[in-house]
Every structure is written in structure tokens, then in C-alpha cells.
Short mmCIF file of C-alpha atoms in Angstrom, two decimals:
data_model
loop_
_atom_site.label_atom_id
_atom_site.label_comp_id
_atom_site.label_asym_id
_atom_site.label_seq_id
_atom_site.Cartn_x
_atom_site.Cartn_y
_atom_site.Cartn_z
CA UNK A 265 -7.22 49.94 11.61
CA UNK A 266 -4.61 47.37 11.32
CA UNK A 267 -3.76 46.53 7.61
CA UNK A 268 -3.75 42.55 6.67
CA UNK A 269 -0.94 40.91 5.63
CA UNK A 270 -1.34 38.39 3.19
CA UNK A 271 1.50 35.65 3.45
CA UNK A 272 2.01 32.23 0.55
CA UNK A 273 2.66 29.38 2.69
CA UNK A 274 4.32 26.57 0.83
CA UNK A 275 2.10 23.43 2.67
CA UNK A 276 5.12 20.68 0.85
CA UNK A 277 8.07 21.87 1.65
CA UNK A 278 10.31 20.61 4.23
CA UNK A 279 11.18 16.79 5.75
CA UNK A 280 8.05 17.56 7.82
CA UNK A 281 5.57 18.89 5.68
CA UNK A 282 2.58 18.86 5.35
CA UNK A 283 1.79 18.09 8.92
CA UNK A 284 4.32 20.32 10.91
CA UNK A 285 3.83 23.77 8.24
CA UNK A 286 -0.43 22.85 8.82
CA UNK A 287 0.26 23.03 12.68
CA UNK A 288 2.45 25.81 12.48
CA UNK A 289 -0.28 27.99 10.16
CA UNK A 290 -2.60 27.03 12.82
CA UNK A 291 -0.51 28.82 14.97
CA UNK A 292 0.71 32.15 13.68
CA UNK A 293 -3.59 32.68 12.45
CA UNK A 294 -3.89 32.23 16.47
CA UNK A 295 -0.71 34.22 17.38
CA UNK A 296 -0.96 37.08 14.37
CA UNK A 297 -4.54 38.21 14.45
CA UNK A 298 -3.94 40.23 10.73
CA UNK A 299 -2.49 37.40 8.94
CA UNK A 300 -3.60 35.94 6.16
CA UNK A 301 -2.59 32.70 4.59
CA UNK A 302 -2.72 31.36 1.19
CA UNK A 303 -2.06 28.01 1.63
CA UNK A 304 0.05 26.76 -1.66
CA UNK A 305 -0.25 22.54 -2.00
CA UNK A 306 -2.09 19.45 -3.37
CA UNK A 307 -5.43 19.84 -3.28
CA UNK A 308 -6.29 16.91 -1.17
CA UNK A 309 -3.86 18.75 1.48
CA UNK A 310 -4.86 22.40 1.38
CA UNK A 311 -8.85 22.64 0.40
CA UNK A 312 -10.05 20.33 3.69
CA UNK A 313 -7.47 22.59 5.65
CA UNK A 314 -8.72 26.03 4.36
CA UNK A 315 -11.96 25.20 4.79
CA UNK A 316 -12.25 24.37 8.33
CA UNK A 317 -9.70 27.67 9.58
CA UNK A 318 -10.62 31.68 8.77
CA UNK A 319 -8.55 33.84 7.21
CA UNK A 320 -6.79 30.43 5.17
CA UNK A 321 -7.57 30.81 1.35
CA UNK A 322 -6.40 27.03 -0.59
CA UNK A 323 -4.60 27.61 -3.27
CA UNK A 324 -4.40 23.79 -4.77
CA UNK A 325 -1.46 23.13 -7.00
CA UNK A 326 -0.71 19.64 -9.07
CA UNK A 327 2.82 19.55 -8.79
CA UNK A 328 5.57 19.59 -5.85
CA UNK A 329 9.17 20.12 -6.06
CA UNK A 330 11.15 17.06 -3.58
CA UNK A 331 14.79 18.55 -1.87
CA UNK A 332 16.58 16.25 -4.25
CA UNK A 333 15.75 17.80 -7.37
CA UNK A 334 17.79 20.15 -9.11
CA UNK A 335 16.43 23.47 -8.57
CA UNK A 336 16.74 25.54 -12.06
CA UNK A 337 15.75 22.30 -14.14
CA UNK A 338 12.62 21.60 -11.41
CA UNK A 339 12.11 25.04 -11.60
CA UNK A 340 11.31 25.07 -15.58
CA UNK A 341 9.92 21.30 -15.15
CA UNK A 342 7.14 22.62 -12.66
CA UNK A 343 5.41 25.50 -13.18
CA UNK A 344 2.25 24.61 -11.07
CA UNK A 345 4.84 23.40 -7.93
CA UNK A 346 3.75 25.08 -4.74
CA UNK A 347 6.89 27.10 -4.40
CA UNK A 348 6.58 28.40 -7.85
CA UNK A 349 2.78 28.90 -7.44
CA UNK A 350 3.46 30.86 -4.18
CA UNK A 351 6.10 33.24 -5.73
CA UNK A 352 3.76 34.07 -8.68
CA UNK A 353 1.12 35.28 -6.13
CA UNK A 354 3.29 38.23 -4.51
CA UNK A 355 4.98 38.96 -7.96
CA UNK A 356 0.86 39.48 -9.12
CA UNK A 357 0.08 41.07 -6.00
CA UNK A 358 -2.22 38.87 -4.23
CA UNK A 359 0.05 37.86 -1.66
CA UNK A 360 2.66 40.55 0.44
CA UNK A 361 5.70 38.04 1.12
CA UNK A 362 6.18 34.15 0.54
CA UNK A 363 7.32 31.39 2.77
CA UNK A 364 8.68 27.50 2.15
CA UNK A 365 10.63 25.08 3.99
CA UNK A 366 11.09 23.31 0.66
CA UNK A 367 14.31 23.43 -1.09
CA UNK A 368 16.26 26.39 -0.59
CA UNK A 369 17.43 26.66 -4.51
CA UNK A 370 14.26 26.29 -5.62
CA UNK A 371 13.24 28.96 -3.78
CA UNK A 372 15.91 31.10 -4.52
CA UNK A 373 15.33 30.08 -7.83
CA UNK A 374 11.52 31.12 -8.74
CA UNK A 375 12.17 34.17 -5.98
CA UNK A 376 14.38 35.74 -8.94
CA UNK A 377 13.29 34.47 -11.93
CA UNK A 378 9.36 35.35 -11.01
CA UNK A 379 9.30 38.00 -8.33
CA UNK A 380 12.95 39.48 -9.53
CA UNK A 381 15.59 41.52 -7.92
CA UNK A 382 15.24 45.06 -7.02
CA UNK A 383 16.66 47.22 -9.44
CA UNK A 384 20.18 48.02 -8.80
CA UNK A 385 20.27 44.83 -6.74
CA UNK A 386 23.28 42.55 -8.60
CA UNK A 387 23.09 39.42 -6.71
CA UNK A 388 20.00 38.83 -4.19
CA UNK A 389 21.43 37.36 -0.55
CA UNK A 390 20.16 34.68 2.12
CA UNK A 391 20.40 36.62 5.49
CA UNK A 392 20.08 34.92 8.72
CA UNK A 393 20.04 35.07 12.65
CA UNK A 394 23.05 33.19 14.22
CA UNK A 395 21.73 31.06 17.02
CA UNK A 396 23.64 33.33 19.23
CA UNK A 397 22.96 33.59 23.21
CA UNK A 398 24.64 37.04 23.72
CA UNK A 399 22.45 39.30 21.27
CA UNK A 400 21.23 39.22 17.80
CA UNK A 401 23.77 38.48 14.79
CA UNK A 402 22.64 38.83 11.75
CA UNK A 403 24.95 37.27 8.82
CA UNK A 404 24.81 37.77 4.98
CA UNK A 405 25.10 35.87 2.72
CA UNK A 406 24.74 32.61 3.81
CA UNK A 407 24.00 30.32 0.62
CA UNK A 408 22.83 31.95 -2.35
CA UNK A 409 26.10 32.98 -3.84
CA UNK A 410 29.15 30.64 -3.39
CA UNK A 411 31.18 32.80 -6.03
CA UNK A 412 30.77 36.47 -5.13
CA UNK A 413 32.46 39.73 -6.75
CA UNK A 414 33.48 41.90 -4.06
CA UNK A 415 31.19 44.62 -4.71
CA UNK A 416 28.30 42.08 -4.24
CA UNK A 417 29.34 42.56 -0.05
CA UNK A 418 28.87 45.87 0.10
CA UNK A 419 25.10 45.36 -1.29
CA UNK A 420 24.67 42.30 0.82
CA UNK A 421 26.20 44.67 4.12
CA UNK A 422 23.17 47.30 3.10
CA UNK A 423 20.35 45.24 2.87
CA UNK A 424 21.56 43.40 6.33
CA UNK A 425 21.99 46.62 7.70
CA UNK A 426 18.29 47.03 6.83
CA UNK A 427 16.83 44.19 8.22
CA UNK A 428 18.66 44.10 11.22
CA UNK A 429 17.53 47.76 11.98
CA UNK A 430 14.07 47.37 11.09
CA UNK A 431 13.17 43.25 12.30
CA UNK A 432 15.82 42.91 14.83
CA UNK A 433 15.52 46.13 16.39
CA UNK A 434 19.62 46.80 16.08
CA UNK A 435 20.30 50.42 16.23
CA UNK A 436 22.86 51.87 13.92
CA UNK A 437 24.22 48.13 13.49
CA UNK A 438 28.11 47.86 12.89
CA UNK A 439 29.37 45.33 10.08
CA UNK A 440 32.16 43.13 9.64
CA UNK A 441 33.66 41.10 7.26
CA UNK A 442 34.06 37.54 7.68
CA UNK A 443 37.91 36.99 7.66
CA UNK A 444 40.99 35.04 8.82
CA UNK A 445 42.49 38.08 10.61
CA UNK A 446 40.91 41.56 12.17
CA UNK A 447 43.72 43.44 10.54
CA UNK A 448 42.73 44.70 6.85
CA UNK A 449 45.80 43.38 5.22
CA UNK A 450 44.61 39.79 6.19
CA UNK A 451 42.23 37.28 3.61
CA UNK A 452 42.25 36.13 0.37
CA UNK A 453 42.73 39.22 -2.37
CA UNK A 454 39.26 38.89 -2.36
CA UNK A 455 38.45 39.83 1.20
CA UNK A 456 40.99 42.71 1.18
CA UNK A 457 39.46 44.20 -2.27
CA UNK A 458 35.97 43.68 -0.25
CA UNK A 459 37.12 45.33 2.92
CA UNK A 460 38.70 48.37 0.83
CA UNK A 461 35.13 48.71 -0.69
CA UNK A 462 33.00 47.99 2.01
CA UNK A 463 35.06 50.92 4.01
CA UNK A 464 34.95 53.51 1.35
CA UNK A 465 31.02 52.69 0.94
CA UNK A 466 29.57 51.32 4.09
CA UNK A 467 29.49 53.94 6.96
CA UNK A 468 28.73 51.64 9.71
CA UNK A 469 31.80 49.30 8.38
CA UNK A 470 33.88 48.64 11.73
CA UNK A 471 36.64 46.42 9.97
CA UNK A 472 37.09 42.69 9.78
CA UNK A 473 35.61 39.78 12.52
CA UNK A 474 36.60 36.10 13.02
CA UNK A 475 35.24 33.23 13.12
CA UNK A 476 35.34 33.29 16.93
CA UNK A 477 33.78 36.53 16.85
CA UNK A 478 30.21 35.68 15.81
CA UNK A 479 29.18 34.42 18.77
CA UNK A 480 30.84 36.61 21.08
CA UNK A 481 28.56 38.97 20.21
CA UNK A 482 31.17 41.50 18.93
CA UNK A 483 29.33 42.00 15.90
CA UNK A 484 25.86 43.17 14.86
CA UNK A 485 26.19 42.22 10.83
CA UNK A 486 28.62 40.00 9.45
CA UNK A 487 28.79 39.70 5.18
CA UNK A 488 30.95 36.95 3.78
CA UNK A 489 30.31 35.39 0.50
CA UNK A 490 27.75 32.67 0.43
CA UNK A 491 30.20 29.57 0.89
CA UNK A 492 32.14 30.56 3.65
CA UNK A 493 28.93 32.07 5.16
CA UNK A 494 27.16 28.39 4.73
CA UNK A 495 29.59 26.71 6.34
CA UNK A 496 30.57 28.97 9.19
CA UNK A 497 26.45 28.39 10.34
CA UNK A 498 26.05 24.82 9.69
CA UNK A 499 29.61 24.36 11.73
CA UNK A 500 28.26 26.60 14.23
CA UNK A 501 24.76 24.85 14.33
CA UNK A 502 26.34 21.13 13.84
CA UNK A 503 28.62 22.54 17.33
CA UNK A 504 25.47 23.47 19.36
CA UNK A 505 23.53 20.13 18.61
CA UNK A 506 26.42 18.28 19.51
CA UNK A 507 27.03 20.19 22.86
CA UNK A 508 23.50 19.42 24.20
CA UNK A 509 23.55 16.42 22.91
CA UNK A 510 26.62 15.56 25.11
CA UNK A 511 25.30 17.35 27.85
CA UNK A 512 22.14 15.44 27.94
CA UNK A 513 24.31 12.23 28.15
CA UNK A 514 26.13 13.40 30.81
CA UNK A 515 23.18 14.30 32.81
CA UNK A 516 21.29 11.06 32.27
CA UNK A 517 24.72 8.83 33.10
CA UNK A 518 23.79 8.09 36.90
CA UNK A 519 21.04 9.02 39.38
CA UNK A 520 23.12 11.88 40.81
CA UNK A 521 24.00 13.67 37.56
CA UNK A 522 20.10 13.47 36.53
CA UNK A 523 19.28 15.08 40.16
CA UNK A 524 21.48 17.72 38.90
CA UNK A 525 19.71 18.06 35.95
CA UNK A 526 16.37 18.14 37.27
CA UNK A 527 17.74 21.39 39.37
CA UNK A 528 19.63 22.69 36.14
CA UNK A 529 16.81 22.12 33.85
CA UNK A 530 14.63 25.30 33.69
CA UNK A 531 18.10 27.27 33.07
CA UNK A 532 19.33 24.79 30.20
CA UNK A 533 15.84 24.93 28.55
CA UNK A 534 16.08 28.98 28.57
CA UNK A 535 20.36 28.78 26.84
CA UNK A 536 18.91 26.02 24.77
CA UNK A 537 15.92 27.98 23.68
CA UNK A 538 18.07 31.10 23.04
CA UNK A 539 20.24 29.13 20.54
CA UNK A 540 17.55 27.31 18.75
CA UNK A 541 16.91 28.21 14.92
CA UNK A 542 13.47 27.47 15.23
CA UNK A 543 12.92 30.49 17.51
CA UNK A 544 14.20 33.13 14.78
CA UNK A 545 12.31 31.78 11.94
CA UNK A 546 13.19 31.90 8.61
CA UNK A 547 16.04 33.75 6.86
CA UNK A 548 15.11 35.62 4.22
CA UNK A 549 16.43 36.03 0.65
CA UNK A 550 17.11 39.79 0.64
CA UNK A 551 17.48 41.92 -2.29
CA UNK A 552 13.86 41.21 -3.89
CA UNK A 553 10.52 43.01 -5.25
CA UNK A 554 9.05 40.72 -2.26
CA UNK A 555 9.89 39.24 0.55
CA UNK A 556 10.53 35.61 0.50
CA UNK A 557 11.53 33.52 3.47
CA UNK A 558 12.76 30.44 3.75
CA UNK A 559 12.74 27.72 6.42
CA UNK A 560 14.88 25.10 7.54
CA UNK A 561 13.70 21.31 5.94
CA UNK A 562 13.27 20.50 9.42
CA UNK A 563 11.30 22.80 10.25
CA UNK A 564 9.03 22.05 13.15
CA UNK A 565 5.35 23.95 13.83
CA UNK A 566 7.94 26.60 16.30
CA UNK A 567 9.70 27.55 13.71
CA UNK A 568 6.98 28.11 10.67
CA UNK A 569 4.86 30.35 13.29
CA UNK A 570 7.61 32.24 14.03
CA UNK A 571 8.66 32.59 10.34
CA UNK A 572 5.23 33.66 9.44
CA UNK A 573 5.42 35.89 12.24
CA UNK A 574 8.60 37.47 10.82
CA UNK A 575 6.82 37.87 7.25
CA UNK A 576 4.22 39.88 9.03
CA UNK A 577 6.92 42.33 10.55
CA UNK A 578 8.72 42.75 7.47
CA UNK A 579 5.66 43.78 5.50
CA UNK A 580 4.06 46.05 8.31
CA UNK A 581 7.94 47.20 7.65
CA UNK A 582 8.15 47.94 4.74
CA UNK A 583 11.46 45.48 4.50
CA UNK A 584 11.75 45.54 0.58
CA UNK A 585 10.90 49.25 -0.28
CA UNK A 586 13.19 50.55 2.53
CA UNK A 587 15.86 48.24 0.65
CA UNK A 588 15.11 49.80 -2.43
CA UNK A 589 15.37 53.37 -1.03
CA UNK A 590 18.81 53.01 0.84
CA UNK A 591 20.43 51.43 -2.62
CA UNK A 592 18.97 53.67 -4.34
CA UNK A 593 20.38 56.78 -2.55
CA UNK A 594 23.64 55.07 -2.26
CA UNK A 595 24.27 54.63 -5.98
CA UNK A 596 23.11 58.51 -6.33
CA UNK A 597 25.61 59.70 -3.81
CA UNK A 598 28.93 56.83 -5.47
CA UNK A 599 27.68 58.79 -8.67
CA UNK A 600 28.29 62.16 -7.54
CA UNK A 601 31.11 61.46 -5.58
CA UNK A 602 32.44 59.90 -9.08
#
């Protein structure tokens, strides 16, 4: 018998909430037959909801931490927000995993200071799935840490390693470092101390990508710290937008173009679709006792089913514990070999 999975939804968070995280729960409980929900909110917003859908527990909660706050000091200021509320459930073990489309430091925030990092874990990550039509790209980090220590890339090159294996189905996935140049000599000191590390520790390390690179599809993992890795999405997310957005225009110019399009259409949608964050879900911070995922603000009823959907694999995957193991046995074997 199939084991349920228990997920904390965060009803506040995002520029869409509550309406467009309620639609989306409604959703994944129709799409993922053993999910659970504890619905974390005001209680005006999540006791009518819980009560009129099965398998939706309310979990009301009197405060609610806004995008604009600052995420440590909000984090201390409100200890009864929804996102803090819905970390403390899987730290207590009444929820398996956690999702918000609230702030992303906020989340990051109560995800280490309640549920905390694995042990061994220095710095946890924010891993994602580059809207990417070729294949699945999973990069690492891409927000948590803007100042990184080299040796924080070769933890943040296991745990991706992990998840892309086990959630994006990526056999023995190669990794690559985020550089200016593909030779090893190229980058900042710091990118040629992390590629002299991530060689002599990662055995699926296959040398350093560019920029151009990511969505070629040349690479199945790519770690970079978490600045460069922020801005090489949101550039390559800002670029898609604009694309169809100047596509659209063209077709809609004249009644000849939008005959094209009307022929065109069903094979745009499908590229469109392939490239669209709300299909992947939400990226999750890697290197904790429990998973946590979290959406773009955005985030429209697509994207929290399929992010709930995502929570559901990485439990039934054992995500976190497999983490655990694999950093685990690494230290043991850079101990012996020292």
C-alpha cells in the first residue's frame, strides 16, 4: 500500500496567493492521490478551505511574512508566519517536506535555522531546472549563497548530482562548472581552486561549461556560486519572455502573419511549454533534514501542482537521506585517502 506523503503548503506566499496556491492544492489532491496537505495561513483563508477538500488539514497561523521584508529580522519578528509555521511541522515530524512561493530568504531562512542542515552539509544550496528545450539541466546554486568557499561546490555538485539522478531521472549525470572558459586555467582564482577540487573529489566532474552551454544541453549539472548562478537564470528567463513576447507581436502585426500563427500555434505552445518554469515546479533548497521547496512569487496554480507534485517524488525518494548517505561516504573515503 502506497505510503502518504504529508506536504506544508504555505497558502500566503507569492504575488498570487492565496487564490492561485488554493487552486493549485486543489489540483495536485486531484492529480497525487497520496498527498496530503497541511495548509499553513490566516485562519479566515485556510479553515473554510480545509474543510470543504479531503486529505487538507488547516493549520491557521496569525502572522504572514510580505516579499519586502527582510528575511532574518522577519524571521525572528514572526514566529507564528506561515513559512515559519510550515518549517516547524517537518522539523517535528508532522509534515515530510515544505513548500512556499513566499519570499525566498525567508524560506531559506527558517529552512536552516528550524529544520537545519544535514550534518556535514556547510552551506545548504537552491537547485533548479533551467527552462531548457533540449533535456533537463539542473543548476546549483542559484541564490542562497552569493559568497561561496570553493569547497562549498563540490557539496553543492553532490547533492545536484542526487537530485538530478533520483527526480530528474539523469543517469550517471556529468557536472560542470560555471566559467568564462572550458579550459581549467580559465576564471577567477576562485573557479580554478573550485575546478581543482571538484576534479580531485567529484567523479562525474567533466571540466568547465559556459554560459552558452546551459542550454545547449551539453551539460546535465552545472554548480556556480549563488550570484553568478542567480543571474545566469533570471538572464536566461528575462531572454525567453522577451523572445515570445516578440514573437507574439510579430505574429499578430497583419492578417497574414496571424494566419501563420494560427498554423504555427500547436508547435509554439509545445517549445513554449517546454521552457516554462511553471512546468518544473519548485527548486528546492538542498542540503537539509527536510525537503523544502520553493516557488516562484508568480507562481500560477501550474506551477504549485507541479511543485507539490515534485515534493511527493522526493519523499517517496528518499531525496534528503540519500543526500545524507553520499556525503557521508564521501567525507569517509577524503579521510582515508588523507
Amino acid at each position: 500500500m502506497q505510503k502518504n506523503v504529508v506536504v506544508a503548503v504555505d497558502a500566503m506566499g507569492g504575488d498570487n496567493a492565496p487564490d492561485a496556491i488554493l487552486a493549485g492544492v486543489v489540483d495536485a489532491l486531484a492529480a497525487y492521490p497520496n498527498l496530503e496537505v497541511k495548509l499553513c495561513g490566516l485562519a479566515d483563508v485556510v479553515e473554510p478551505f480545509a474543510a470543504e477538500h479531503e486529505r487538507c488539514e488547516a493549520v491557521a497561523c496569525t502572522q504572514v511574512i510580505e516579499m519586502d521584508e527582510h528575511p532574518a529580522q522577519a524571521f525572528k519578528a514572526k514566529p507564528d508566519s506561515s513559512i515559519v509555521v510550515g518549517c516547524r511541522l517537518v522539523k517535528d515530524g508532522e509534515a515530510d517536506a515544505f513548500y512556499s512561493a513566499g519570499s525566498t530568504g525567508a524560506c531559506f531562512t527558517a529552512g536552516t535555522m528550524v529544520i537545519r542542515r544535514l550534518k556535514g552539509v556547510s552551506r545548504p544550496a537552491l537547485c533548479t531546472n533551467v527552462p531548457c528545450p533540449s533535456k533537463t539541466v539542473v543548476m546549483c546554486d542559484v541564490g542562497a549563497n552569493a559568497d561561496c568557499k570553493p569547497e562549498y561546490l563540490v557539496q553543492f555538485a553532490q547533492m545536484a548530482s542526487m537530485y538530478a539522478e533520483l527526480l530528474m531521472n539523469v543517469a550517471n549525470p556529468q557536472v560542470r562548472l560555471l566559467n568564462i572558459g572550458e579550459e581549467e586555467t580559465k576564471g577567477s582564482t576562485f573557479a580554478q581552486e573550485a575546478h581543482a577540487l571538484l576534479k580531485a573529489e567529484v567523479p562525474n566532474f567533466a571540466g568547465n561549461c559556459e554560459g552558452r552551454d546551459i542550454l545547449a544541453g551539453t551539460c546535465d549539472v552545472v554548480v556556480t556560486d549563488g550570484f553568478t548562478g542567480n543571474v545566469a537564470l533570471k538572464t536566461i528567463e528575462g531572454v525567453g519572455s522577451m523572445l515570445f513576447g516578440e514573437i507574439k507581436r510579430l505574429f499578430m502585426a497583419s492578417t497574414k502573419t496571424k494566419m501563420a500563427a494560427a498554423v504555427l500555434k500547436p508547435g509554439f505552445k509545445e517549445l513554449k511549454d517546454s521552457v516554462d518554469p511553471d512546468t518544473f515546479g519548485a527548486a528546492p533548497i538542498l542540503g537539509l533534514r527536510g525537503p523544502v521547496f520553493i516557488g516562484h512569487g508568480s507562481s500560477s496554480p501550474l506551477a504549485v501542482k507541479n511543485s507539490l507534485g515534485l515534493a511527493v517524488r522526493s519523499v517517496e525518494a528518499d531525496l534528503t537521506g540519500k543526500i545524507s548517505s553520499a556525503l557521508a561516504e564521501q567525507a569517509a573515503t577524503s579521510k582515508g585517502e588523507a
